[in-house]
């Protein structure tokens, strides 16, 4: 039975609250230890991209740990959506550009997006390592079709 819209909204909201608090804690700690807000923002975006891809693969209906829609929305739309922060990254990039460092701003945003895509690919690949192997009969059927 599909989850009600209210249950899904509550799951996303709770996950988002936890993700936002986690992001704030992570970026505050990193900025305090390493003195870099840009690095902290980049870190949460890259880490969040890895987490969402890994969780998506692991909990897919064909994955090793299938989960329902509520659980997936709690983590993916809620927690990861709250943990990552494209809006803060955009603001920081805008400030860099306003300070007459357009090339640095472009390099920062391009680098974070590229690293986020790479992290998502790594999460996907790691998740696939835990996926169920394809049954031999299905492989043979595919070979017969080629």
XYZ file of N, CA and C in Angstrom:
438
model
N 0.833 -1.172 0.000
C 0.000 0.000 0.000
C 0.884 1.245 0.000
N 0.672 2.163 -0.926
C 1.507 3.362 -0.992
C 1.295 4.255 0.229
N 2.366 4.943 0.594
C 2.298 5.851 1.739
C 1.465 7.073 1.378
N 0.805 7.617 2.373
C 0.002 8.810 2.127
C 0.922 10.003 1.902
N 0.390 11.007 1.247
C 1.149 12.226 0.976
C 1.602 12.875 2.281
N 0.754 12.836 3.302
C 1.097 13.428 4.595
C 2.293 12.718 5.222
N 2.294 11.387 5.175
C 3.405 10.615 5.742
C 4.694 10.929 4.981
N 4.623 11.001 3.657
C 5.806 11.333 2.864
C 6.319 12.738 3.184
N 5.404 13.692 3.294
C 5.800 15.064 3.631
C 6.467 15.130 5.001
N 5.927 14.386 5.950
C 6.529 14.361 7.286
C 7.916 13.721 7.254
N 8.051 12.654 6.484
C 9.350 11.980 6.370
C 10.390 12.909 5.746
N 10.000 13.593 4.672
C 10.927 14.519 4.010
C 11.272 15.674 4.951
N 10.267 16.198 5.659
C 10.509 17.303 6.583
C 11.444 16.930 7.716
N 11.224 15.763 8.309
C 12.076 15.308 9.400
C 13.491 15.029 8.888
N 13.569 14.360 7.749
C 14.882 14.097 7.157
C 15.608 15.393 6.816
N 14.864 16.362 6.273
C 15.456 17.656 5.936
C 15.969 18.387 7.165
N 15.205 18.317 8.248
C 15.644 18.963 9.495
C 16.937 18.332 10.002
N 16.993 17.008 9.987
C 18.210 16.319 10.427
C 19.385 16.606 9.492
N 19.113 16.647 8.192
C 20.169 16.960 7.231
C 20.699 18.372 7.399
N 19.791 19.324 7.622
C 20.191 20.712 7.809
C 21.025 20.872 9.074
N 20.601 20.239 10.166
C 21.377 20.299 11.402
C 22.740 19.640 11.226
N 22.778 18.537 10.485
C 24.049 17.851 10.219
C 24.965 18.738 9.378
N 24.391 19.397 8.380
C 25.196 20.298 7.546
C 25.759 21.439 8.390
N 24.907 22.038 9.204
C 25.361 23.152 10.039
C 26.489 22.701 10.965
N 26.314 21.551 11.590
C 27.356 21.044 12.480
C 28.644 20.734 11.742
N 28.516 20.095 10.592
C 29.689 19.733 9.801
C 30.437 20.970 9.314
N 29.703 21.902 8.724
C 30.368 23.089 8.175
C 30.930 23.973 9.283
N 30.240 24.062 10.415
C 30.754 24.860 11.536
C 32.054 24.273 12.065
N 32.067 22.964 12.237
C 33.270 22.299 12.738
C 34.418 22.436 11.751
N 34.141 22.195 10.473
C 35.199 22.300 9.462
C 35.736 23.719 9.353
N 34.849 24.701 9.371
C 35.280 26.095 9.275
C 36.133 26.469 10.487
N 35.767 25.955 11.648
C 36.525 26.244 12.866
C 37.898 25.580 12.839
N 37.923 24.319 12.389
C 39.193 23.585 12.375
C 40.114 24.018 11.238
N 39.543 24.225 10.050
C 40.349 24.497 8.868
C 40.239 25.932 8.387
N 39.339 26.704 8.973
C 39.219 28.107 8.618
C 38.720 28.377 7.215
N 37.991 27.452 6.622
C 37.535 27.668 5.260
C 36.069 27.359 5.058
N 35.264 28.390 4.882
C 33.846 28.172 4.603
C 33.643 27.518 3.242
N 34.439 27.907 2.237
C 34.293 27.336 0.898
C 34.567 25.839 0.906
N 35.596 25.424 1.615
C 35.932 24.007 1.706
C 34.823 23.232 2.403
N 34.267 23.810 3.449
C 33.188 23.146 4.190
C 31.950 22.963 3.322
N 31.593 23.997 2.567
C 30.434 23.907 1.677
C 30.693 22.880 0.581
N 31.893 22.893 0.027
C 32.238 21.909 -1.004
C 32.145 20.498 -0.432
N 32.647 20.298 0.783
C 32.639 18.978 1.401
C 31.225 18.424 1.546
N 30.296 19.221 2.093
C 28.952 18.695 2.306
C 28.259 18.392 0.977
N 28.524 19.177 -0.047
C 27.911 18.902 -1.343
C 28.463 17.625 -1.970
N 29.763 17.431 -1.861
C 30.381 16.218 -2.414
C 29.955 14.995 -1.598
N 30.011 15.097 -0.283
C 29.612 13.968 0.576
C 28.141 13.617 0.373
N 27.293 14.632 0.285
C 25.867 14.388 0.069
C 25.594 13.702 -1.260
N 26.358 14.049 -2.278
C 26.206 13.406 -3.589
C 26.578 11.934 -3.519
N 27.627 11.623 -2.765
C 28.029 10.230 -2.570
C 26.945 9.463 -1.810
N 26.470 10.054 -0.716
C 25.479 9.391 0.140
C 24.185 9.101 -0.625
N 23.692 10.074 -1.375
C 22.411 9.874 -2.064
C 22.521 8.792 -3.139
N 23.638 8.759 -3.854
C 23.805 7.738 -4.895
C 23.947 6.352 -4.277
N 24.747 6.248 -3.231
C 24.932 4.966 -2.558
C 23.609 4.454 -1.995
N 22.883 5.317 -1.304
C 21.604 4.913 -0.714
C 20.586 4.542 -1.793
N 20.563 5.304 -2.870
C 19.620 5.019 -3.955
C 19.841 3.623 -4.528
N 21.081 3.253 -4.738
C 21.386 1.941 -5.311
C 21.117 0.824 -4.306
N 21.540 1.032 -3.076
C 21.381 -0.017 -2.065
C 19.919 -0.293 -1.729
N 19.071 0.731 -1.796
C 17.686 0.575 -1.353
C 16.680 0.485 -2.494
N 17.168 0.446 -3.714
C 16.296 0.264 -4.868
C 15.587 -1.084 -4.749
N 14.472 -1.228 -5.422
C 13.712 -2.481 -5.337
C 14.543 -3.685 -5.774
N 15.549 -3.469 -6.617
C 16.438 -4.557 -7.050
C 17.736 -4.581 -6.260
N 17.894 -3.651 -5.315
C 19.119 -3.555 -4.531
C 19.166 -4.571 -3.406
N 20.286 -4.636 -2.708
C 20.436 -5.617 -1.641
C 19.629 -5.292 -0.382
N 19.238 -4.033 -0.211
C 18.473 -3.625 0.975
C 17.255 -2.812 0.556
N 16.328 -3.415 -0.160
C 15.178 -2.650 -0.665
C 14.415 -1.967 0.465
N 14.048 -0.731 0.224
C 13.284 0.047 1.195
C 12.080 0.645 0.507
N 11.111 1.021 1.309
C 9.900 1.631 0.793
C 10.103 3.101 0.465
N 9.072 3.671 -0.086
C 9.118 5.061 -0.530
C 9.360 6.034 0.622
N 8.780 5.773 1.781
C 8.941 6.687 2.920
C 10.405 6.748 3.349
N 11.028 5.599 3.499
C 12.437 5.552 3.896
C 13.324 6.237 2.859
N 13.080 5.939 1.601
C 13.906 6.530 0.533
C 13.726 8.045 0.476
N 12.508 8.531 0.621
C 12.283 9.976 0.588
C 12.856 10.650 1.836
N 12.786 9.981 2.982
C 13.368 10.516 4.216
C 14.861 10.789 4.011
N 15.567 9.813 3.458
C 17.021 9.955 3.283
C 17.368 10.799 2.072
N 16.789 10.483 0.920
C 17.222 11.115 -0.325
C 16.718 12.553 -0.466
N 15.418 12.764 -0.417
C 14.877 14.122 -0.565
C 15.056 14.913 0.721
N 14.856 14.254 1.865
C 14.921 14.935 3.142
C 16.344 15.172 3.620
N 16.981 14.111 4.121
C 18.304 14.274 4.722
C 19.323 14.832 3.723
N 19.463 14.170 2.577
C 20.470 14.625 1.598
C 20.122 15.998 1.037
N 18.829 16.257 0.848
C 18.411 17.574 0.376
C 18.734 18.660 1.381
N 18.583 18.351 2.672
C 18.910 19.320 3.709
C 20.409 19.415 3.965
N 21.106 18.312 3.779
C 22.552 18.277 4.048
C 23.336 19.039 2.988
N 22.977 18.840 1.745
C 23.688 19.550 0.677
C 23.156 20.970 0.565
N 23.936 21.822 -0.056
C 23.527 23.217 -0.111
C 24.020 23.910 -1.373
N 23.267 23.763 -2.410
C 23.603 24.460 -3.655
C 23.364 25.966 -3.513
N 22.397 26.347 -2.708
C 22.114 27.778 -2.556
C 23.277 28.495 -1.875
N 23.859 27.903 -0.825
C 25.007 28.522 -0.169
C 26.211 28.541 -1.109
N 26.393 27.462 -1.869
C 27.481 27.426 -2.833
C 27.304 28.533 -3.876
N 26.078 28.747 -4.324
C 25.803 29.805 -5.290
C 26.112 31.171 -4.688
N 25.701 31.373 -3.460
C 25.949 32.646 -2.792
C 27.457 32.897 -2.627
N 28.175 31.880 -2.163
C 29.621 32.029 -1.997
C 30.307 32.319 -3.326
N 29.863 31.649 -4.372
C 30.430 31.894 -5.703
C 30.119 33.313 -6.150
N 28.904 33.766 -5.913
C 28.513 35.130 -6.266
C 29.394 36.159 -5.553
N 29.675 35.927 -4.283
C 30.535 36.837 -3.521
C 31.953 36.839 -4.093
N 32.452 35.695 -4.459
C 33.782 35.609 -5.082
C 33.807 36.443 -6.359
N 32.777 36.309 -7.168
C 32.702 37.061 -8.426
C 32.581 38.555 -8.152
N 31.783 38.926 -7.143
C 31.659 40.345 -6.776
C 32.997 40.938 -6.341
N 33.837 40.109 -5.746
C 35.170 40.550 -5.321
C 36.164 40.563 -6.486
N 35.639 40.519 -7.702
C 36.441 40.593 -8.933
C 37.354 39.383 -9.131
N 36.840 38.240 -8.759
C 37.574 36.988 -8.975
C 36.692 36.024 -9.765
N 36.306 36.432 -10.944
C 35.384 35.638 -11.767
C 35.968 34.264 -12.097
N 37.234 34.211 -12.411
C 37.850 32.925 -12.750
C 37.880 31.989 -11.544
N 38.190 32.555 -10.382
C 38.193 31.749 -9.161
C 36.780 31.241 -8.863
N 35.780 32.094 -9.037
C 34.397 31.688 -8.808
C 33.969 30.575 -9.756
N 34.329 30.723 -11.028
C 33.993 29.689 -12.015
C 34.710 28.388 -11.704
N 35.976 28.484 -11.282
C 36.734 27.279 -10.939
C 36.133 26.587 -9.717
N 35.711 27.388 -8.741
C 35.125 26.820 -7.522
C 33.841 26.065 -7.836
N 32.917 26.714 -8.509
C 31.628 26.068 -8.775
C 31.803 24.875 -9.723
N 32.653 25.010 -10.719
C 32.904 23.887 -11.643
C 33.556 22.722 -10.915
N 34.499 23.041 -10.042
C 35.182 21.992 -9.295
C 34.251 21.242 -8.358
N 33.395 21.984 -7.654
C 32.457 21.334 -6.723
C 31.460 20.466 -7.484
N 30.946 20.968 -8.603
C 29.998 20.178 -9.393
C 30.687 18.928 -9.942
N 31.904 19.073 -10.453
C 32.637 17.918 -10.990
C 32.924 16.895 -9.892
N 33.368 17.372 -8.725
C 33.640 16.444 -7.622
C 32.356 15.792 -7.114
N 31.245 16.527 -7.136
C 29.961 15.958 -6.717
C 29.521 14.856 -7.672
N 29.711 15.077 -8.963
C 29.370 14.040 -9.948
C 30.271 12.815 -9.778
N 31.541 13.045 -9.539
C 32.463 11.938 -9.302
C 32.082 11.182 -8.036
N 31.709 11.907 -6.980
C 31.291 11.265 -5.733
C 30.021 10.443 -5.941
N 29.079 10.981 -6.717
C 27.854 10.229 -7.014
C 28.192 8.959 -7.791
N 29.116 9.062 -8.733
C 29.533 7.884 -9.502
C 30.187 6.855 -8.585
N 31.010 7.310 -7.647
C 31.647 6.390 -6.698
C 30.613 5.728 -5.786
N 29.645 6.505 -5.314
C 28.577 5.933 -4.494
C 27.777 4.896 -5.262
N 27.492 5.208 -6.521
C 26.764 4.280 -7.384
C 27.560 2.983 -7.559
N 28.840 3.124 -7.891
C 29.673 1.939 -8.129
C 29.811 1.087 -6.857
N 29.992 1.749 -5.721
C 30.093 1.015 -4.462
C 28.785 0.292 -4.161
N 27.671 0.969 -4.359
C 26.374 0.337 -4.136
C 26.148 -0.860 -5.045
N 26.589 -0.751 -6.287
C 26.435 -1.861 -7.239
C 27.256 -3.075 -6.822
N 28.341 -2.862 -6.102
C 29.163 -3.990 -5.637
C 28.383 -4.872 -4.658
N 27.419 -4.267 -3.967
C 26.611 -5.012 -2.999
C 25.326 -5.551 -3.618
N 25.061 -5.204 -4.864
C 23.828 -5.634 -5.524
C 23.865 -7.119 -5.816
N 22.691 -7.665 -5.940
C 22.567 -9.089 -6.251
C 23.111 -9.362 -7.647
N 23.864 -10.428 -7.785
C 24.351 -10.762 -9.128
C 23.205 -11.204 -10.033
N 23.392 -10.969 -11.307
C 22.395 -11.387 -12.279
C 22.397 -12.904 -12.367
N 21.221 -13.535 -12.320
C 21.176 -15.004 -12.423
C 21.772 -15.467 -13.757
N 22.492 -16.586 -13.752
C 23.124 -17.066 -14.978
C 22.145 -17.248 -16.134
N 20.925 -17.674 -15.863
C 19.959 -17.881 -16.953
C 19.705 -16.578 -17.696
N 19.618 -15.464 -16.991
C 19.366 -14.176 -17.632
C 20.538 -13.777 -18.517
N 21.753 -14.066 -18.077
C 22.933 -13.756 -18.882
C 22.911 -14.585 -20.163
N 22.575 -15.851 -20.033
C 22.511 -16.733 -21.209
C 21.446 -16.276 -22.186
N 20.303 -15.813 -21.649
C 19.238 -15.304 -22.519
C 19.710 -14.080 -23.297
N 20.470 -13.212 -22.644
C 20.994 -12.014 -23.324
C 21.979 -12.400 -24.409
N 22.827 -13.375 -24.120
C 23.796 -13.832 -25.125
C 23.074 -14.419 -26.326
N 21.998 -15.135 -26.085
C 21.241 -15.735 -27.177
C 20.612 -14.681 -28.087
N 20.277 -13.527 -27.500
C 19.685 -12.450 -28.290
C 20.693 -11.710 -29.156
N 21.974 -11.808 -28.802
C 22.982 -11.036 -29.561
C 23.492 -11.773 -30.775
